[in-house]
Amino acid sequence: GPTSARRALEALTLPELHLVEALAVLEDGASPAQLAAAVSAEPATIAAGLERLITLAVVWGQDELHLIRPLREGLRTPAGLAAPTPEDPSAQEARQRVERARSSLPEVLETLAWGPSAVSGSGRLASDLLAAGIVMADGDGGALHIPRTVQLALREGRVRRTHTAQRPCPDGPALSERIPGSRTAQSVDRAFEALRLLGTVRGFDEDPPGVLRRGGLPQRDLRRLAERAGAPLLTYATVLQSAWQAGLIGHDGQEWHPTADWDAHRRLSAELRWAELALAWARGHHLAAVVGTPDAAGTGRSLLSEMTRRDGVRTRRGSLLRLLRTTPGIDASEESLAAALAWAFPLVPAEVIREETSALLVEGQALGLLDGGALTDLGHELVLALDEEITRADARLATALEGKAPPPVQEVLLDADLTVVVPGRPAERLLPLLDWTEVVSRGGALTLRFTTATVRRALGDGRDAESLLALLEATSRSPVPQALTYLLRDEQRRHGRVQISRATTVLTAETEVLDLLQVAPEARPLDLHRLAPTVAVTLSDPGFALQVSRQAGLAPLAVGADGRPVPDELTHSLHGGPVDSDLVTIDGPDLRLPPAEAVARLRAAEEGATDLSLTDRLLDAISRGEEIPLGIVDGRGGVEVRQAIPLSLEGGRLRAREAGRDEEFTVLVHRVTLG
């Protein structure tokens, strides 16, 4: 049908599309030789493309070629030619008109031959072309167009002027290094820099960025976060977008926060953390580099939103990455990469091609996968990992980074001017230094400086100065300078420390009474915490604490916040009587399912109609290759339902292919619901 025909067209390369266009113009049953002539090529040149069209069931026949009907009828203006009309002259009459006009308008006819069929004009030239029958007025009497038969005569019977059978190769200067290994070292530095930027997400707990009404991160918050992290805007955006696609950050409708997956991610090694980040980028459907640019409606695209999603971008990104792997040793120019991508995806608009090519170079470099227009060693491993299942791909990339990175440095050099030098890549236990200092320089060594402002900032974030001094004493090759010790301890004393925790009920009594209560078996559910000999707190509510105290043989007294006994008659706040249903409204996310289907699912759940667990049902669908409705919970509590075919289930991740597309996606299992 038309849908499958459209999908078939989207899978074609430029030369294959040109063959389809030519077949749509030629008479049905044209020979391979006629087809080759129509695209200005030899039969041997088009053989491979024609074979693929036959394999895709777009074309059938051997000596007589037939284009499937949906494409023949659907391609109304192939190769810029006008749609045929009953008023068009015959092919012979068209050739005669062209011959008569060629003597007086040779340059004009050459220009019209390979341009679009629609033309405009109202002067002498337009009148001459109308009189010669080269152009005709449209039915409304306004615009002009070149009849298809006339334009084919202008093109001497050809549909395409050239035929590019081979994909253009990336072009650019040869790679060179003044210092051997410097490119690899720089890519490793960028990989660990991406991890440093990812670590700034911890700050979302104390100072979370907001959420736009339409979803996404406000541009002002993104600029503020990037500036605070000391990173270029698009580099920071790439890291944050990749973290979002990996499920490491989410929002509650009001603010962005780390997720439960973030907690698990932080426990992994640095190499594995980077591997997950890189794979989330490569297999994602979003572009970070377009953030802030206007969409078709003129609205600025916000990060971490559907506005940066681009259908097919993962396939096109993978195509470019694989192409770069086949052309090592070249720093490919952006223009040559865009030309190669346009050849592979001819139906994608040129502006989209340029945008995605530029985004690939910016985002890939931010993660250490690209250096200019060339893959790094880490990038080569990423291309191989694209075809592997998630666990094996993670392991491949982590091993690659571990093999290329120098051993982490466990020592620091302290100076009396309050600077600290890490002579290499800092080990995990040295990373807290970044919370207490400002970065002076990066490179082969990391130079940091303690200042009053940075120390106060760290203390304000809840860091402990004594723990830092212990770390410095354990890792410094020289004694900790007195100036640094004084700075840390003086600021800690000046700053003060207030410990804040949550408690529901406060118990006060003589020391001996609380001692008895704390050891009583009946009081174990209270989980009492002693703040002082005569004060204890619990998370249990006051009523439960009263019951437990009585069961322990005590005679407790309920008192208010002012210490006075609570009266026997309590004040109540509930409203009695039946509830008027017309007055009850609930604000929440829109229901993504039709009401009838939602009711059916609720009743089925109440009746216990589903015996299999979610995992069992997914594994069953994988074994059968069955298409099922997948509900995916978004960060606002809504559910997006997709028809998809589950492919694999590993490491808490489900990989599936969306029905009707070639696009695959990966989602965390705990975000999946089944109908």
CSV table of N, CA and C in Angstrom, one decimal, residues 20 71 78 92 109 117 152 171 198 229 253 262 264 275 286 298 319 326 337 378 393 473 570 600 614 644:
chain,number,residue,atom,x,y,z
A,20,VAL,N,14.0,4.8,-9.6
A,20,VAL,CA,12.6,4.7,-9.4
A,20,VAL,C,11.9,5.9,-10.1
A,71,LEU,N,3.8,3.4,-6.3
A,71,LEU,CA,4.9,4.4,-6.6
A,71,LEU,C,4.6,5.0,-8.0
A,78,PRO,N,8.2,13.4,-10.5
A,78,PRO,CA,9.5,12.9,-10.3
A,78,PRO,C,10.6,13.7,-11.1
A,92,GLN,N,6.4,13.5,-29.9
A,92,GLN,CA,7.0,14.0,-31.2
A,92,GLN,C,6.7,15.5,-31.4
A,109,LEU,N,16.6,27.7,-23.1
A,109,LEU,CA,16.1,26.3,-23.1
A,109,LEU,C,17.1,25.4,-22.2
A,117,SER,N,9.9,22.3,-13.1
A,117,SER,CA,8.9,22.5,-14.1
A,117,SER,C,8.1,23.8,-13.9
A,152,LEU,N,11.0,16.8,-21.1
A,152,LEU,CA,11.8,15.6,-21.5
A,152,LEU,C,12.5,15.8,-22.8
A,171,ASP,N,36.0,13.8,2.5
A,171,ASP,CA,37.2,14.5,2.0
A,171,ASP,C,37.7,15.4,3.0
A,198,LEU,N,29.0,15.4,34.0
A,198,LEU,CA,27.8,14.5,34.5
A,198,LEU,C,27.7,14.6,36.0
A,229,ALA,N,29.6,25.0,35.6
A,229,ALA,CA,30.4,23.8,35.4
A,229,ALA,C,31.7,24.2,34.7
A,253,GLY,N,7.5,17.3,37.2
A,253,GLY,CA,6.6,18.3,36.7
A,253,GLY,C,7.0,19.7,37.1
A,262,TRP,N,20.3,6.9,38.6
A,262,TRP,CA,21.5,7.7,38.8
A,262,TRP,C,22.2,7.1,40.0
A,264,ALA,N,22.3,4.1,41.1
A,264,ALA,CA,23.0,2.8,40.6
A,264,ALA,C,24.2,3.2,39.7
A,275,ALA,N,30.8,4.6,29.3
A,275,ALA,CA,30.3,3.7,28.3
A,275,ALA,C,28.8,3.9,28.2
A,286,HIS,N,17.6,12.0,19.9
A,286,HIS,CA,17.6,13.5,20.1
A,286,HIS,C,18.9,14.1,19.7
A,298,GLY,N,8.9,28.6,15.0
A,298,GLY,CA,9.6,29.7,15.5
A,298,GLY,C,9.9,29.7,17.0
A,319,SER,N,24.9,5.8,10.4
A,319,SER,CA,25.4,5.8,9.1
A,319,SER,C,26.7,6.6,8.9
A,326,THR,N,35.2,3.7,8.0
A,326,THR,CA,35.8,3.1,6.7
A,326,THR,C,36.8,4.0,6.1
A,337,LEU,N,30.9,15.3,4.6
A,337,LEU,CA,30.1,14.4,5.3
A,337,LEU,C,28.6,14.6,5.1
A,378,LEU,N,38.4,5.6,20.7
A,378,LEU,CA,37.2,5.3,21.4
A,378,LEU,C,36.0,5.3,20.5
A,393,ALA,N,28.2,-4.3,24.7
A,393,ALA,CA,28.6,-3.0,24.2
A,393,ALA,C,29.2,-2.1,25.4
A,473,GLU,N,46.0,14.9,53.9
A,473,GLU,CA,47.1,14.3,54.7
A,473,GLU,C,47.5,13.0,54.2
A,570,LEU,N,-10.4,16.6,71.4
A,570,LEU,CA,-9.5,17.1,70.3
A,570,LEU,C,-10.4,18.0,69.3
A,600,ALA,N,-11.4,-1.1,30.9
A,600,ALA,CA,-11.2,-2.5,30.7
A,600,ALA,C,-10.0,-3.0,31.4
A,614,LEU,N,5.3,-8.9,34.4
A,614,LEU,CA,5.7,-8.0,33.3
A,614,LEU,C,6.9,-8.7,32.5
A,644,ALA,N,5.0,-2.0,19.5
A,644,ALA,CA,6.4,-2.3,19.3
A,644,ALA,C,6.6,-3.8,19.4
